[in-house]
Amino acid sequence: MNTKQQIENTIKEYGSRFKEISLYIGAHPELGNEEFLASAKLKEELDFHGFTVEASILGISTSFIATYRATKPGPTIAFLAEYDALPDLGHACGHHLICMMSVGAAVGLKSVIDEIGGEIRVYGTPAEETCGAKVPMSEAGLFDDCDVAMMVHPLYQFETSGRSLAIDAVQFEFYGKAAHAAASPHEGINALDAVIQTFNGVNAFRQHVTSDVRIHGIINHGGQAANIVPDYASAQFYVRAATRKQLNKLTQRVIQIAEGAALQTGSRLEVSNYELSYDEMLTNEELSTAFSSNLIEAGVDADLIVSGGDHGSMDLGNVSLHCPSIHPYVQVTLERHMLHTPEFRDHAMQELALDRMLLAAKTLAWTANDVITKPELLARIKEEFTRNTSAQA
């Protein structure tokens, strides 16, 4: 029996167990950094399969790294698990599938790793939707010794690993002076006017940015009552661009707009980041091609796999600047339901989604098997990574 057949057999053997855990996490949605049930389930499962589990990485209580090192040396393979849910919507992004794709892949690969050599790591990375743990993990160098990092995301179609936008989450807080809005408005300083002027300035600025730029925000505090000049108001913006280098300039420009609004109104401005910043996704095309080839080998029609697009921003972007990474998509619903919708959430709990979860796990493990057993493939992956990161610098 070859190693790929052994991987497939192992994933089949534990398939019903993996599905049960995924359904449990899907039925018990938890917000970022509060994924105590999901984290416990995943750690328990990895421990059951002989992985050494280290919890609370970097003090993040629901994070973990599970490791299995073969007796024979070889490349280090990282599988990334996400398991946070969305407010109100629950697992409408399918993270209950993502985590078990990676856990299943790790278990499958472990069945052959002593034969082919190497090290398997499963990174439990909380809060992808907000303050993604992959950011501090990347900054701490926890991916620097990985040869590849991989994860798969569910979607309504098969897609190759594509791109994502770098993002900054910027909060503007304006401080003015309260006054009676009818009796003595001249004694007040209107903080809400500063917020409105900031939106007006940002809207004007949109005319002068490239088509890949996204700037969108909300007023999260606009005052207490209509007859009181607001002495405090705040707004939160996401600023996105194709690259971190481009984004840094754009974010500074948006901050300058807010500073101008403060000057216009006489209010005082405080600027902060209300969530962590994410870098752009740098897909490793050699690794992506290997994954797609394995997906086809697993029975997916090549014509069904479309080129990866831009699905917003993700903290895997930060990882991709530290080691070769991919983030392909696997179809889990035959209907075109978008992520972050109730319809996608419901379809992601059905049998097709669970079967495709196991398909993704097998394909991830097969791709890792290729990386380990084909030195020429790993050499091309690393060469591309060095070339692309050098160009980014």
mmCIF file of C-alpha atoms in Angstrom, residues 109-268:
data_model
loop_
_atom_site.group_PDB
_atom_site.id
_atom_site.type_symbol
_atom_site.label_atom_id
_atom_site.label_comp_id
_atom_site.label_asym_id
_atom_site.label_seq_id
_atom_site.Cartn_x
_atom_site.Cartn_y
_atom_site.Cartn_z
ATOM 1 C CA LEU A 109 -0.401 12.372 7.501
ATOM 2 C CA LYS A 110 0.665 10.993 10.882
ATOM 3 C CA SER A 111 -0.164 7.490 9.692
ATOM 4 C CA VAL A 112 2.781 7.662 7.246
ATOM 5 C CA ILE A 113 5.074 10.302 8.742
ATOM 6 C CA ASP A 114 7.386 7.813 10.487
ATOM 7 C CA GLU A 115 7.960 6.189 7.112
ATOM 8 C CA ILE A 116 8.523 9.338 5.048
ATOM 9 C CA GLY A 117 9.971 11.590 7.767
ATOM 10 C CA GLY A 118 9.192 15.078 8.988
ATOM 11 C CA GLU A 119 7.196 16.955 11.584
ATOM 12 C CA ILE A 120 3.478 17.775 11.714
ATOM 13 C CA ARG A 121 2.096 20.788 13.521
ATOM 14 C CA VAL A 122 -1.513 21.832 13.950
ATOM 15 C CA TYR A 123 -1.791 25.467 14.933
ATOM 16 C CA GLY A 124 -5.008 26.344 16.741
ATOM 17 C CA THR A 125 -5.505 29.990 15.787
ATOM 18 C CA PRO A 126 -8.416 31.791 17.481
ATOM 19 C CA ALA A 127 -10.311 34.923 16.449
ATOM 20 C CA GLU A 128 -9.658 34.965 12.701
ATOM 21 C CA GLU A 129 -12.704 37.193 12.210
ATOM 22 C CA THR A 130 -11.350 39.961 14.465
ATOM 23 C CA CYS A 131 -7.965 39.880 16.232
ATOM 24 C CA GLY A 132 -6.490 36.836 14.545
ATOM 25 C CA ALA A 133 -3.967 34.878 16.590
ATOM 26 C CA LYS A 134 -1.892 34.195 13.472
ATOM 27 C CA VAL A 135 -0.681 37.803 13.675
ATOM 28 C CA PRO A 136 1.106 37.601 17.043
ATOM 29 C CA MET A 137 2.154 34.026 16.251
ATOM 30 C CA SER A 138 3.803 35.278 13.056
ATOM 31 C CA GLU A 139 5.424 38.194 14.838
ATOM 32 C CA ALA A 140 6.824 35.786 17.436
ATOM 33 C CA GLY A 141 8.448 33.705 14.678
ATOM 34 C CA LEU A 142 6.342 30.612 15.316
ATOM 35 C CA PHE A 143 6.081 29.850 11.578
ATOM 36 C CA ASP A 144 9.639 30.727 10.594
ATOM 37 C CA ASP A 145 10.863 27.115 10.771
ATOM 38 C CA CYS A 146 7.868 25.671 8.906
ATOM 39 C CA ASP A 147 8.501 24.470 5.376
ATOM 40 C CA VAL A 148 4.872 25.007 4.342
ATOM 41 C CA ALA A 149 1.646 26.193 5.984
ATOM 42 C CA MET A 150 -1.740 25.128 4.637
ATOM 43 C CA MET A 151 -5.442 25.394 5.317
ATOM 44 C CA VAL A 152 -8.626 25.049 3.276
ATOM 45 C CA HIS A 153 -11.730 27.230 3.417
ATOM 46 C CA PRO A 154 -15.262 26.090 2.530
ATOM 47 C CA LEU A 155 -17.145 27.926 -0.233
ATOM 48 C CA TYR A 156 -19.878 27.396 -2.843
ATOM 49 C CA GLN A 157 -17.258 26.410 -5.447
ATOM 50 C CA PHE A 158 -13.743 25.012 -5.786
ATOM 51 C CA GLU A 159 -11.101 27.750 -6.020
ATOM 52 C CA THR A 160 -7.345 27.766 -6.122
ATOM 53 C CA SER A 161 -5.519 29.715 -3.440
ATOM 54 C CA GLY A 162 -5.855 33.373 -4.364
ATOM 55 C CA ARG A 163 -5.154 36.683 -2.754
ATOM 56 C CA SER A 164 -6.423 38.794 0.108
ATOM 57 C CA LEU A 165 -6.233 42.457 1.015
ATOM 58 C CA ALA A 166 -4.056 43.877 3.746
ATOM 59 C CA ILE A 167 -6.223 45.584 6.351
ATOM 60 C CA ASP A 168 -5.969 48.151 9.147
ATOM 61 C CA ALA A 169 -8.797 48.621 11.657
ATOM 62 C CA VAL A 170 -8.680 52.266 12.718
ATOM 63 C CA GLN A 171 -10.780 53.980 15.381
ATOM 64 C CA PHE A 172 -11.191 57.754 15.602
ATOM 65 C CA GLU A 173 -12.424 59.193 18.888
ATOM 66 C CA PHE A 174 -13.281 62.885 18.974
ATOM 67 C CA TYR A 175 -13.632 64.860 22.191
ATOM 68 C CA GLY A 176 -15.565 68.141 22.179
ATOM 69 C CA LYS A 177 -17.569 70.128 24.695
ATOM 70 C CA ALA A 178 -21.185 69.554 25.711
ATOM 71 C CA ALA A 179 -23.703 72.381 25.609
ATOM 72 C CA HIS A 180 -27.454 72.893 25.252
ATOM 73 C CA ALA A 181 -28.051 72.553 21.542
ATOM 74 C CA ALA A 182 -30.804 75.225 21.551
ATOM 75 C CA ALA A 183 -30.032 77.560 24.454
ATOM 76 C CA SER A 184 -26.236 77.798 24.166
ATOM 77 C CA PRO A 185 -24.889 75.927 21.132
ATOM 78 C CA HIS A 186 -22.136 78.532 20.748
ATOM 79 C CA GLU A 187 -20.575 77.229 23.953
ATOM 80 C CA GLY A 188 -20.239 73.679 22.626
ATOM 81 C CA ILE A 189 -17.748 71.819 20.465
ATOM 82 C CA ASN A 190 -19.533 69.199 18.394
ATOM 83 C CA ALA A 191 -17.597 65.937 18.315
ATOM 84 C CA LEU A 192 -20.199 64.361 16.015
ATOM 85 C CA ASP A 193 -19.516 67.044 13.411
ATOM 86 C CA ALA A 194 -15.905 65.877 13.398
ATOM 87 C CA VAL A 195 -17.014 62.302 12.715
ATOM 88 C CA ILE A 196 -19.295 63.453 9.898
ATOM 89 C CA GLN A 197 -16.525 65.569 8.403
ATOM 90 C CA THR A 198 -14.248 62.537 8.543
ATOM 91 C CA PHE A 199 -16.775 60.504 6.542
ATOM 92 C CA ASN A 200 -17.129 63.357 4.045
ATOM 93 C CA GLY A 201 -13.364 63.541 3.656
ATOM 94 C CA VAL A 202 -13.031 59.788 3.227
ATOM 95 C CA ASN A 203 -15.820 59.766 0.645
ATOM 96 C CA ALA A 204 -14.021 62.467 -1.337
ATOM 97 C CA PHE A 205 -10.738 60.587 -1.026
ATOM 98 C CA ARG A 206 -12.259 57.459 -2.592
ATOM 99 C CA GLN A 207 -12.175 59.185 -5.990
ATOM 100 C CA HIS A 208 -8.396 59.172 -5.872
ATOM 101 C CA VAL A 209 -7.551 55.584 -4.927
ATOM 102 C CA THR A 210 -7.007 52.505 -7.060
ATOM 103 C CA SER A 211 -9.820 50.022 -7.630
ATOM 104 C CA ASP A 212 -8.414 47.450 -5.181
ATOM 105 C CA VAL A 213 -8.693 49.846 -2.224
ATOM 106 C CA ARG A 214 -11.614 49.494 0.191
ATOM 107 C CA ILE A 215 -12.449 52.022 2.915
ATOM 108 C CA HIS A 216 -15.623 51.456 4.922
ATOM 109 C CA GLY A 217 -16.724 52.466 8.380
ATOM 110 C CA ILE A 218 -19.450 53.047 10.937
ATOM 111 C CA ILE A 219 -20.315 55.631 13.572
ATOM 112 C CA ASN A 220 -20.219 53.556 16.730
ATOM 113 C CA HIS A 221 -20.970 56.482 19.063
ATOM 114 C CA GLY A 222 -22.780 59.610 17.911
ATOM 115 C CA GLY A 223 -24.015 61.383 21.028
ATOM 116 C CA GLN A 224 -26.599 61.008 23.769
ATOM 117 C CA ALA A 225 -29.542 63.228 22.847
ATOM 118 C CA ALA A 226 -30.510 65.592 20.058
ATOM 119 C CA ASN A 227 -30.655 68.614 22.368
ATOM 120 C CA ILE A 228 -27.103 68.125 23.673
ATOM 121 C CA VAL A 229 -24.056 69.094 21.615
ATOM 122 C CA PRO A 230 -22.128 65.789 21.566
ATOM 123 C CA ASP A 231 -18.925 66.061 23.552
ATOM 124 C CA TYR A 232 -17.815 62.601 22.422
ATOM 125 C CA ALA A 233 -18.226 60.714 19.163
ATOM 126 C CA SER A 234 -16.301 57.918 17.515
ATOM 127 C CA ALA A 235 -16.050 56.044 14.249
ATOM 128 C CA GLN A 236 -14.433 52.783 13.209
ATOM 129 C CA PHE A 237 -12.990 52.175 9.754
ATOM 130 C CA TYR A 238 -11.513 49.277 7.862
ATOM 131 C CA VAL A 239 -8.891 50.407 5.361
ATOM 132 C CA ARG A 240 -7.829 47.730 2.862
ATOM 133 C CA ALA A 241 -5.345 47.573 -0.008
ATOM 134 C CA ALA A 242 -3.529 45.002 -2.121
ATOM 135 C CA THR A 243 -0.249 45.209 -0.186
ATOM 136 C CA ARG A 244 0.940 46.290 3.244
ATOM 137 C CA LYS A 245 3.308 48.805 1.655
ATOM 138 C CA GLN A 246 0.426 50.453 -0.196
ATOM 139 C CA LEU A 247 -1.875 50.238 2.814
ATOM 140 C CA ASN A 248 0.485 52.029 5.181
ATOM 141 C CA LYS A 249 0.326 55.136 2.985
ATOM 142 C CA LEU A 250 -3.462 54.939 2.628
ATOM 143 C CA THR A 251 -4.080 54.524 6.334
ATOM 144 C CA GLN A 252 -1.875 57.516 7.073
ATOM 145 C CA ARG A 253 -3.919 59.557 4.582
ATOM 146 C CA VAL A 254 -7.187 58.534 6.263
ATOM 147 C CA ILE A 255 -5.731 59.516 9.640
ATOM 148 C CA GLN A 256 -4.805 62.911 8.184
ATOM 149 C CA ILE A 257 -8.419 63.347 7.059
ATOM 150 C CA ALA A 258 -9.584 62.729 10.631
ATOM 151 C CA GLU A 259 -6.952 65.155 11.931
ATOM 152 C CA GLY A 260 -8.303 67.763 9.539
ATOM 153 C CA ALA A 261 -11.826 67.160 10.806
ATOM 154 C CA ALA A 262 -10.624 67.703 14.357
ATOM 155 C CA LEU A 263 -9.020 70.991 13.366
ATOM 156 C CA GLN A 264 -12.166 72.135 11.553
ATOM 157 C CA THR A 265 -14.391 71.497 14.563
ATOM 158 C CA GLY A 266 -11.981 72.360 17.349
ATOM 159 C CA SER A 267 -12.255 68.896 18.852
ATOM 160 C CA ARG A 268 -9.474 66.663 20.147
#
